[in-house]
Coordinates of C-alpha atoms and ligand atoms in Angstrom, one line a residue:
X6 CA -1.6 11.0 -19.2
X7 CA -2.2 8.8 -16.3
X8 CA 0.9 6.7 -14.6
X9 CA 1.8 4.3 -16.8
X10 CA 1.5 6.3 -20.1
X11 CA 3.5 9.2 -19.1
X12 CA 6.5 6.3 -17.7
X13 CA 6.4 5.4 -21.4
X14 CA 5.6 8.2 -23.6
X15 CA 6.0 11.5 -20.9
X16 CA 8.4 14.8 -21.9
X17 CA 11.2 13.4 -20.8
X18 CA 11.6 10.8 -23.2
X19 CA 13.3 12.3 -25.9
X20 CA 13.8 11.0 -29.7
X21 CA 17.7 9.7 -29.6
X22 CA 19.6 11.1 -32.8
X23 CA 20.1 7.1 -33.9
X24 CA 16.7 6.6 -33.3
X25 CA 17.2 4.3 -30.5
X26 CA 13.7 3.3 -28.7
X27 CA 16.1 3.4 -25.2
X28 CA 19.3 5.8 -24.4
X29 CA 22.4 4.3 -25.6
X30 CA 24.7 3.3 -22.9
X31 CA 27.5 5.5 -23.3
X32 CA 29.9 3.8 -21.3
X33 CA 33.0 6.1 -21.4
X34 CA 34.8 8.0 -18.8
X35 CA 35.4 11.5 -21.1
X36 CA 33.8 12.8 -24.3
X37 CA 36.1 14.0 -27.3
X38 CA 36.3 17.1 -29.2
X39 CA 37.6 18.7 -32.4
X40 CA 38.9 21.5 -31.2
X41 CA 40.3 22.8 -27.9
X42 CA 37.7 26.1 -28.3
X43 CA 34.4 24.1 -28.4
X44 CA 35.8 21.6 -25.3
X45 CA 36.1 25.5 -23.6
X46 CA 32.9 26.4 -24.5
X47 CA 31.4 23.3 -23.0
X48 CA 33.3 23.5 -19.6
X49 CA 31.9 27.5 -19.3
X50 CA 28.4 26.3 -20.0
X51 CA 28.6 27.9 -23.3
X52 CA 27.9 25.4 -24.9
X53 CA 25.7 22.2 -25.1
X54 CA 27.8 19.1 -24.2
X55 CA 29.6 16.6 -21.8
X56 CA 33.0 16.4 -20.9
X57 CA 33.6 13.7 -18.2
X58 CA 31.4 11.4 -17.2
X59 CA 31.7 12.1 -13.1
X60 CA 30.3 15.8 -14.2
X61 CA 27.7 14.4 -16.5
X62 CA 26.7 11.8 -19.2
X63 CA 23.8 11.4 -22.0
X64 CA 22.3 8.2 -20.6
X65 CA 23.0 9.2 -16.9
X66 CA 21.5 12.7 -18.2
X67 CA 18.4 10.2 -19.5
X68 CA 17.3 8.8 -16.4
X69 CA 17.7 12.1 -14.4
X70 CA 15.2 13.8 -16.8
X71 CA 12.5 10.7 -16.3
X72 CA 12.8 10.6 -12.5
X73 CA 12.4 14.6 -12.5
X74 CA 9.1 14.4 -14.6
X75 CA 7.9 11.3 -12.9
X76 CA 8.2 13.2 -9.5
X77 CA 7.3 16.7 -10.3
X78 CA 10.1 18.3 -10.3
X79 CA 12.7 20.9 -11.6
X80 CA 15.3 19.2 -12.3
X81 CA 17.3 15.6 -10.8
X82 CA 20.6 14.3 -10.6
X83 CA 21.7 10.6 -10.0
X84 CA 24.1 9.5 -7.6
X85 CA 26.3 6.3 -7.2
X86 CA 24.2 5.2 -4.6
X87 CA 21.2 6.0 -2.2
X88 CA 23.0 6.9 1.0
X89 CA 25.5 9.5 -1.4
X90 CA 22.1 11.1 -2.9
X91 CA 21.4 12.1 1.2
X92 CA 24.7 13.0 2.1
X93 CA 25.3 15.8 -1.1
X94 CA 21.7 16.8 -0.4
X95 CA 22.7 17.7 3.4
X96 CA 25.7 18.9 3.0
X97 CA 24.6 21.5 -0.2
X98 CA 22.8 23.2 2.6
X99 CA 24.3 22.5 6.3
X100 CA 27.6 24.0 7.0
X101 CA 29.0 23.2 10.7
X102 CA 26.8 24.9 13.2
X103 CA 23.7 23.8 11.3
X104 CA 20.6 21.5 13.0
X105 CA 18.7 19.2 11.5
X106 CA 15.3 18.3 12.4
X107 CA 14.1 14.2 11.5
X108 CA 11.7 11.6 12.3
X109 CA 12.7 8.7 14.4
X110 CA 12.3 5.6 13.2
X111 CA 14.8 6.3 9.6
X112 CA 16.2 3.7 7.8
X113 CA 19.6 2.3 9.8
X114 CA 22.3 3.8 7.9
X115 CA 20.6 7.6 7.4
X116 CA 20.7 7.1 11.1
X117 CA 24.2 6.6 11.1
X118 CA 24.9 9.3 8.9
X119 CA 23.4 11.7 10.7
X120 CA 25.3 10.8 13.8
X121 CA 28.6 10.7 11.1
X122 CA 27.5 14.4 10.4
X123 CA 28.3 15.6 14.2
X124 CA 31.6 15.0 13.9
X125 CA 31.5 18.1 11.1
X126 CA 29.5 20.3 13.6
X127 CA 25.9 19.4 11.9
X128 CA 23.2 18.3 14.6
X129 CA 20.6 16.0 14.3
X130 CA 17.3 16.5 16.1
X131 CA 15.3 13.4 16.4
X132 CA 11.5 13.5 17.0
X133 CA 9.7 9.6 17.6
X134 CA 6.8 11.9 15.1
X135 CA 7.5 14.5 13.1
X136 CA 4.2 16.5 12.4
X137 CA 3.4 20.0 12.0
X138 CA 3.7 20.3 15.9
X139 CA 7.3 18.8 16.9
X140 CA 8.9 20.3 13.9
X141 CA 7.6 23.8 15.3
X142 CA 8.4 23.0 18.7
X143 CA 12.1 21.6 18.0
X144 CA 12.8 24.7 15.3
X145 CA 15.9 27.0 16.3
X146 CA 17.6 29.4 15.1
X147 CA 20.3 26.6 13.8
X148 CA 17.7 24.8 11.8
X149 CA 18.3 24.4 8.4
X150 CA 16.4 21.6 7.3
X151 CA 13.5 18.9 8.0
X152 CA 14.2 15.4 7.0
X153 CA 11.5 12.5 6.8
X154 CA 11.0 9.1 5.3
X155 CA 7.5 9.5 3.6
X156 CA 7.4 5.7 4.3
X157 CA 10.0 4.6 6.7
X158 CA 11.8 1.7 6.0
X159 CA 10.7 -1.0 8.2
X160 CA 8.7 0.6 10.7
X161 CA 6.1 2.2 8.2
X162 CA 5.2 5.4 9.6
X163 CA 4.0 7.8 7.3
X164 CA 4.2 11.6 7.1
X165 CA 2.1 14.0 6.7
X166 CA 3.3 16.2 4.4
X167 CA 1.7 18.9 4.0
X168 CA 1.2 19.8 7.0
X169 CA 4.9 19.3 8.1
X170 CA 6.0 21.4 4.9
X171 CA 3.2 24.6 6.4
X172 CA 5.6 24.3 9.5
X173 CA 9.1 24.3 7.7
X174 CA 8.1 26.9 5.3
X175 CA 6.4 29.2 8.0
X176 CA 10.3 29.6 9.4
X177 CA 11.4 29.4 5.6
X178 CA 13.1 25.7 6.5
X179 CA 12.9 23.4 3.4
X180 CA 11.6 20.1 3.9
X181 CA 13.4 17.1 2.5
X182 CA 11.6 13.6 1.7
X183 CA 13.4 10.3 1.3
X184 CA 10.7 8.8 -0.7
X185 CA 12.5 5.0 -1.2
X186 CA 9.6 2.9 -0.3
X187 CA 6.8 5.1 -1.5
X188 CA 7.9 5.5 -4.9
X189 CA 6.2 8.2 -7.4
X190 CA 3.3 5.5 -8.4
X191 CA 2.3 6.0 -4.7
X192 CA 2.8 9.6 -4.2
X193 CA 4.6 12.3 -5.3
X194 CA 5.8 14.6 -2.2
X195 CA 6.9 17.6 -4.3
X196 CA 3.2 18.3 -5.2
X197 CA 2.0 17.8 -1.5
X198 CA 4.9 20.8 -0.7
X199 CA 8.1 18.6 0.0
X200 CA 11.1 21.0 -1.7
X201 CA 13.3 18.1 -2.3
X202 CA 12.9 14.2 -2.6
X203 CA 15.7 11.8 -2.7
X204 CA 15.7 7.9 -3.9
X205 CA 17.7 5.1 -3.4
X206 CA 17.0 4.0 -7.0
X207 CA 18.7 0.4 -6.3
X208 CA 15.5 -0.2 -4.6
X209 CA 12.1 0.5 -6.4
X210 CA 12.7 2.8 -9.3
X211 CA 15.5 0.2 -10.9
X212 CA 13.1 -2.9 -9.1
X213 CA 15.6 -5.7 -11.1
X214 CA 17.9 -6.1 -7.7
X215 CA 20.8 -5.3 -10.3
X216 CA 22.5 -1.8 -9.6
X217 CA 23.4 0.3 -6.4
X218 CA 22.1 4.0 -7.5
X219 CA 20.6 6.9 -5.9
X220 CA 18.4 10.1 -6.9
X221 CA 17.7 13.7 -6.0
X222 CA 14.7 15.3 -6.9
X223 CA 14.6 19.6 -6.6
X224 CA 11.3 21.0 -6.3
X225 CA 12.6 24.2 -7.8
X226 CA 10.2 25.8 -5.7
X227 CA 12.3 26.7 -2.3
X228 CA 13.0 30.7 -2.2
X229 CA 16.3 30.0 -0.1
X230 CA 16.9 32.8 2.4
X231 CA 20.8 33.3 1.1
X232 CA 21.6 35.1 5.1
X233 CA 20.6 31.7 6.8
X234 CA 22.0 29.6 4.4
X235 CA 26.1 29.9 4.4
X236 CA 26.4 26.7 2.5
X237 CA 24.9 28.6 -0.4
X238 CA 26.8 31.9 -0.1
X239 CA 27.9 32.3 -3.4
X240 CA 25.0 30.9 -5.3
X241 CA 22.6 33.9 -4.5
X242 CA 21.9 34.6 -8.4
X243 CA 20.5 31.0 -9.3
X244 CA 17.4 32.3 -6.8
X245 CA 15.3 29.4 -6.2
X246 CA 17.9 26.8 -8.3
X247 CA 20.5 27.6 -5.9
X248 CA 20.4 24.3 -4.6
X249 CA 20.4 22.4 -7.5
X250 CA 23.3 24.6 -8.9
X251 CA 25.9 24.2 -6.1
X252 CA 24.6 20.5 -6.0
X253 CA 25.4 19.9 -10.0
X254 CA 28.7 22.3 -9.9
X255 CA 30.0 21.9 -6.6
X256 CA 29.3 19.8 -3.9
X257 CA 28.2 16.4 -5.8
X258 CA 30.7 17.1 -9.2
X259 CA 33.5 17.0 -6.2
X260 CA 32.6 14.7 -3.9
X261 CA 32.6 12.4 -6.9
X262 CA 29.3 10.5 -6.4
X263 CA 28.3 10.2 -9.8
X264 CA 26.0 7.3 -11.0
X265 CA 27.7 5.0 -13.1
X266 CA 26.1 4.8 -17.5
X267 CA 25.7 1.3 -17.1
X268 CA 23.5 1.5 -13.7
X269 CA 21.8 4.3 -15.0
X270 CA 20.7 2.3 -18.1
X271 CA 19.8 -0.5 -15.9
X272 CA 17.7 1.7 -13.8
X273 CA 16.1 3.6 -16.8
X274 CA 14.9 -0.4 -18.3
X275 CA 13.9 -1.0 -14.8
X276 CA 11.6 2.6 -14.5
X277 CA 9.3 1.0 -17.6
X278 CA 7.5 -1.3 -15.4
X279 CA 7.3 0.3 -11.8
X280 CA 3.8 1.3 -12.3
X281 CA 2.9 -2.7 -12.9
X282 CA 5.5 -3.8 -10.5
X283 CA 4.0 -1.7 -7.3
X284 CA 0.4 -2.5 -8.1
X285 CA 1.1 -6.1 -8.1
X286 CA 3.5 -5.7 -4.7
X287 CA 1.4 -3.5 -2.8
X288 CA -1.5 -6.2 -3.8
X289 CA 0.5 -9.3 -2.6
X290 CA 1.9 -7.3 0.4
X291 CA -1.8 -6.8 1.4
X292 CA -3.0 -10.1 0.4
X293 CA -0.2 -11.7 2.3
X294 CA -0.2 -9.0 6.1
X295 CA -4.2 -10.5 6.3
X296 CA -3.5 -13.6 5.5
X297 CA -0.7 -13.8 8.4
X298 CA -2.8 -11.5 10.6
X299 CA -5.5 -13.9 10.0
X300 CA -3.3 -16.9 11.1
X301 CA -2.6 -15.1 14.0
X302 CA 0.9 -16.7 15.0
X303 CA 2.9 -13.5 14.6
X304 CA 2.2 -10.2 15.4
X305 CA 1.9 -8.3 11.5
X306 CA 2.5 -4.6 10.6
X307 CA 1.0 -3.2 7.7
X308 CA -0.5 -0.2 6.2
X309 CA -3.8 -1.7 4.9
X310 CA -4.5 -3.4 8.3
X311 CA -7.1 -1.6 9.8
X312 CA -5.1 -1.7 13.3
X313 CA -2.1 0.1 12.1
X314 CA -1.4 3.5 13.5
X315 CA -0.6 5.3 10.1
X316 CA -3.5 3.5 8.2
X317 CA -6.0 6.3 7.9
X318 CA -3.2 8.7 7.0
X319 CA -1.9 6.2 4.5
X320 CA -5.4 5.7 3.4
X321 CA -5.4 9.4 2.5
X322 CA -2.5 10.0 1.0
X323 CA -1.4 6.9 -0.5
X324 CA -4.1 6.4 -2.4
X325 CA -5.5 3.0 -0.4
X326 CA -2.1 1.2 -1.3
X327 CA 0.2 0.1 1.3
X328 CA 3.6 -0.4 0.6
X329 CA 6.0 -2.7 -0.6
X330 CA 7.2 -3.8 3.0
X331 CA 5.7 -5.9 6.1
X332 CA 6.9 -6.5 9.2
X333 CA 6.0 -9.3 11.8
X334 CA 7.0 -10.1 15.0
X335 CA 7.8 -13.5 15.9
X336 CA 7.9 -13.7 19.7
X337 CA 11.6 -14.0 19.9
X338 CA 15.3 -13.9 17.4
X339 CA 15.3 -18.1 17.7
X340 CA 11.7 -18.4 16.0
X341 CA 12.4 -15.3 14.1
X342 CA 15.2 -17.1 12.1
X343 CA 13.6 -20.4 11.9
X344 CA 10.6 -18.7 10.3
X345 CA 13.1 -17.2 7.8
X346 CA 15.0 -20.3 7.1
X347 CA 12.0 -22.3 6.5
X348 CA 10.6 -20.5 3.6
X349 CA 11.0 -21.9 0.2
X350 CA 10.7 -18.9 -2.0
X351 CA 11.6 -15.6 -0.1
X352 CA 15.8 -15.1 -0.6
X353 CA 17.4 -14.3 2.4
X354 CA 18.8 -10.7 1.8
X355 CA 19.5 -7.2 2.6
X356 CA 17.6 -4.9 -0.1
X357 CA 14.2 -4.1 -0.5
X358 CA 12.1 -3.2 -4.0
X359 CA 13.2 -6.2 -6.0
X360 CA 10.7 -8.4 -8.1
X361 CA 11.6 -11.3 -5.8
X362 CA 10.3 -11.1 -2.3
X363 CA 13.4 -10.7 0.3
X364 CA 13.4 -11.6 3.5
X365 CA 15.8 -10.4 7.0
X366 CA 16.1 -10.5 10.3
X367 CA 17.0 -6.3 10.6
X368 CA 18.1 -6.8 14.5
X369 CA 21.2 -9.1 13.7
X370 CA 22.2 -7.3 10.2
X371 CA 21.0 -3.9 9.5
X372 CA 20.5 -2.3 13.1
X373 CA 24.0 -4.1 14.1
X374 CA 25.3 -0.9 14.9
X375 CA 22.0 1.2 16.3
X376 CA 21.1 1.9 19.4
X377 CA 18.5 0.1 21.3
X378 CA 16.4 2.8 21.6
X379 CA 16.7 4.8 18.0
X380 CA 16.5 0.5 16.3
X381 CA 13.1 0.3 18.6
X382 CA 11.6 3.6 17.2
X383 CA 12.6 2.5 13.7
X384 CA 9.5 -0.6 14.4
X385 CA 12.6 -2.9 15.1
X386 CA 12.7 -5.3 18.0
X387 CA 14.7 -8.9 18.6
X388 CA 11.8 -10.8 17.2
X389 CA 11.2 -8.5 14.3
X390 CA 11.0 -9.7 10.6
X391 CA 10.9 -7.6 7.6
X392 CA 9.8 -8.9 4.3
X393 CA 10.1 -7.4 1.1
X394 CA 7.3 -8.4 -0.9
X395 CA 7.8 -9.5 -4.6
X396 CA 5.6 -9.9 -7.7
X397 CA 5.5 -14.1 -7.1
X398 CA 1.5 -15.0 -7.4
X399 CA 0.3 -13.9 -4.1
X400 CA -1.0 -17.5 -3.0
X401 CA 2.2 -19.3 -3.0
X402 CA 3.4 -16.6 -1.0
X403 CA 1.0 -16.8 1.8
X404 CA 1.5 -20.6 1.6
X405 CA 4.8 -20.4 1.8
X406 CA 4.5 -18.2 4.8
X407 CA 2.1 -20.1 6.9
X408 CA 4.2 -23.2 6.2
X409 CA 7.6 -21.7 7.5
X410 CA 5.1 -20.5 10.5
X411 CA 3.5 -23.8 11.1
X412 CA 6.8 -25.7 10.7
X413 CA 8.6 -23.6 12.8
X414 CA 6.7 -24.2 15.9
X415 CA 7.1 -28.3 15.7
Ligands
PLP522 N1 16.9 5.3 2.1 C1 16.1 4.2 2.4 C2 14.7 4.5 2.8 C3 16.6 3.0 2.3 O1 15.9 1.9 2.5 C4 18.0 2.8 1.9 C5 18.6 1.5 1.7 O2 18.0 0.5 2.1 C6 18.7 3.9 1.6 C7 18.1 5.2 1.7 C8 20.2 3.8 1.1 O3 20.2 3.5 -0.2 P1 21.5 2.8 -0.9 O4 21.6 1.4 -0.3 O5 21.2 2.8 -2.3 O6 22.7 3.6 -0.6

């Protein structure tokens, strides 16, 4: 089955028992039983069945199974938001003591987490590129995993991954992939040796702008070595599920970042048309970067741009496609925002992956709290705006552009 098939008609999409074509939303906080025994049974795993909703939920449960096939993987579980799917994924492996080895350039608030995560003894190594090379070079005997944005959001680097997963694997490190912006219609990490990928589904995956939500993918394929890993003592019988298995019954169950049914059902709608949705963006983001670079009054970054560092690399392993994000510079913050404020149809906004093209300065609103230096590596400067490219028709777009362009310098 090719993309768009398997998003409709793939494994995962079981026959409901009251033949519903979509999951029922079941919108309830706890699941009731007949008898105290068979509630038992289902809290020992003895039995089929859901509880409470927090440790699991049949539409939540729907969603999970789709994301896992769509990316390859073992097994999934939702979470209430992007930034909680990265924080249970670290901390199901780092205890205090632990290092972490991750590309520069990471969206703003990863960034932040990972300096929230020294405060509980967990180190973050930053590298401006992480390739095969710095993450063998920055490895220690305190590394316990590699973390990298297979397209980072704004700056659009790309990573190579199979080269970086050769060098975590040779020092039996997993490699984790936040794979936001790239979405599974671009690539799929797991089968180019990622162990683990992680979504913020309020972007692409649910594509409607309409729920916060977030996703972790397990590979299933990481043989975990149990004396390295504390944070998994205990799990040493689930093998190479031990992550998943102190993620589901530990760490994320208690740290109570479950996705909510309702934003679950919203995302599992949304899924149906990402295939269509990112071939129409990742055409109008390309139409639109040339016809700006073309124009020539601001300074564009994009993947299908012949002068962009990662555009070979994206070439290969995207497929041709860019992404759903560009970036310009504008010469300076004042004609930055009056290029914003002039457009007609872009909403000024802080999200990406919505149908509508979004538009924001990152300086003033998402790098707020970043360091000069780390908001430079992630491709963000004064001048810098990033645009979120949606499915409008492509030619009122770049009209719309070069107007707020044109007008801006009157
Ligand atoms: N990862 C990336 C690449 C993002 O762009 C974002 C949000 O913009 C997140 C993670 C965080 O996701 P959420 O806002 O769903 O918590």
């Amino acid at each position: 089955m090719n993309f768009n098939t398997n998003l409709l008609h793939g494994k995962s999409i079981i026959k409901n028992p009251g033949r519903e074509i979509l999951p029922p939303v079941s919108q309830v906080t706890a699941f009731r039983y007949e008898s105290m025994e068979e509630l038992e049974k289902v809290f020992l795993h003895k039995s089929m069945g859901y509880a409470y909703t927090r440790i699991g939920n049949p539409t939540v449960a729907a969603l999970e199974r789709r994301i896992s096939e769509l990316e390859g993987g073992s097994g999934a579980i939702a979470t209430s938001s992007g930034m909680s799917a990265i924080t249970a994924t670290i901390l199901t492996v780092c205890s205090s003591g632990d290092e972490i080895i991750a590309s520069g350039g990471l969206y703003g608030g990863t960034i932040e987490l990972f300096h929230d995560l020294e405060k509980l003894g967990i180190r973050t190594v930053f590298t401006r590129e992480l390739t095969g090379g710095t993450v063998r070079a920055l490895i220690t005997g305190k590394t316990r995993l590699v973390f990298g944005e297979m397209i980072s959001n704004p700056s659009l680097k790309v990573i190579d991954v199979p080269q970086i997963a050769e060098a975590a694997h040779e020092a039996r490190i997993p490699f984790f992939v936040d794979a936001t912006t790239a979405t599974p219609y671009l690539v799929k990490p797991i089968g180019l040796g990622a162990d683990v990928v992680i979504h913020s589904a309020s972007k692409y995956l649910n594509g409607g702008g309409n729920s916060i939500g977030g996703v972790i993918v397990d590979g299933g394929r990481f043989r975990w070595d149990f004396d390295k890993f504390q944070a998994l003592h205990g799990f040493e019988k689930y093998g190479k599920q031990a992550f998943s298995v102190r993620l589901r019954t530990d760490l994320w169950q208690n740290f109570g970042g479950c996705m909510a049914p309702a934003n679950a059902f919203l995302t599992y709608i949304g899924l149906d048309t990402l295939g269509l949705r990112m071939e129409r963006i990742c055409h109008n983001a390309d139409a639109l970067a040339r016809a700006l670079d073309a124009v020539g009054r601001v300074e564009v970054n994009y993947l299908t741009l012949p002068s962009h560092p990662y555009h070979l690399l994206a070439g290969r392993l995207l497929g041709g496609c860019g992404a759903g994000i560009l970036t310009f510079r504008a010469g300076s913050k004042e004609r930055a925002f009056r290029i914003i404020d002039n457009l007609s149809y872009a909403c000024i906004a802080s999200n990406i992956g919505d149908v509508r093209t979004l538009v924001i300065h990152p300086a003033s609103t998402l790098y707020l709290h970043t360091d000069r230096a780390e908001m430079e590596d992630a491709g963000v400067f004064d001048d810098t705006v990033r645009v979120s490219v949606g499915i409008e028709d492509a030619e009122d777009l770049i009209e719309d552009f070069t107007q707020a362009i044109r007008k801006a310098d009157e």
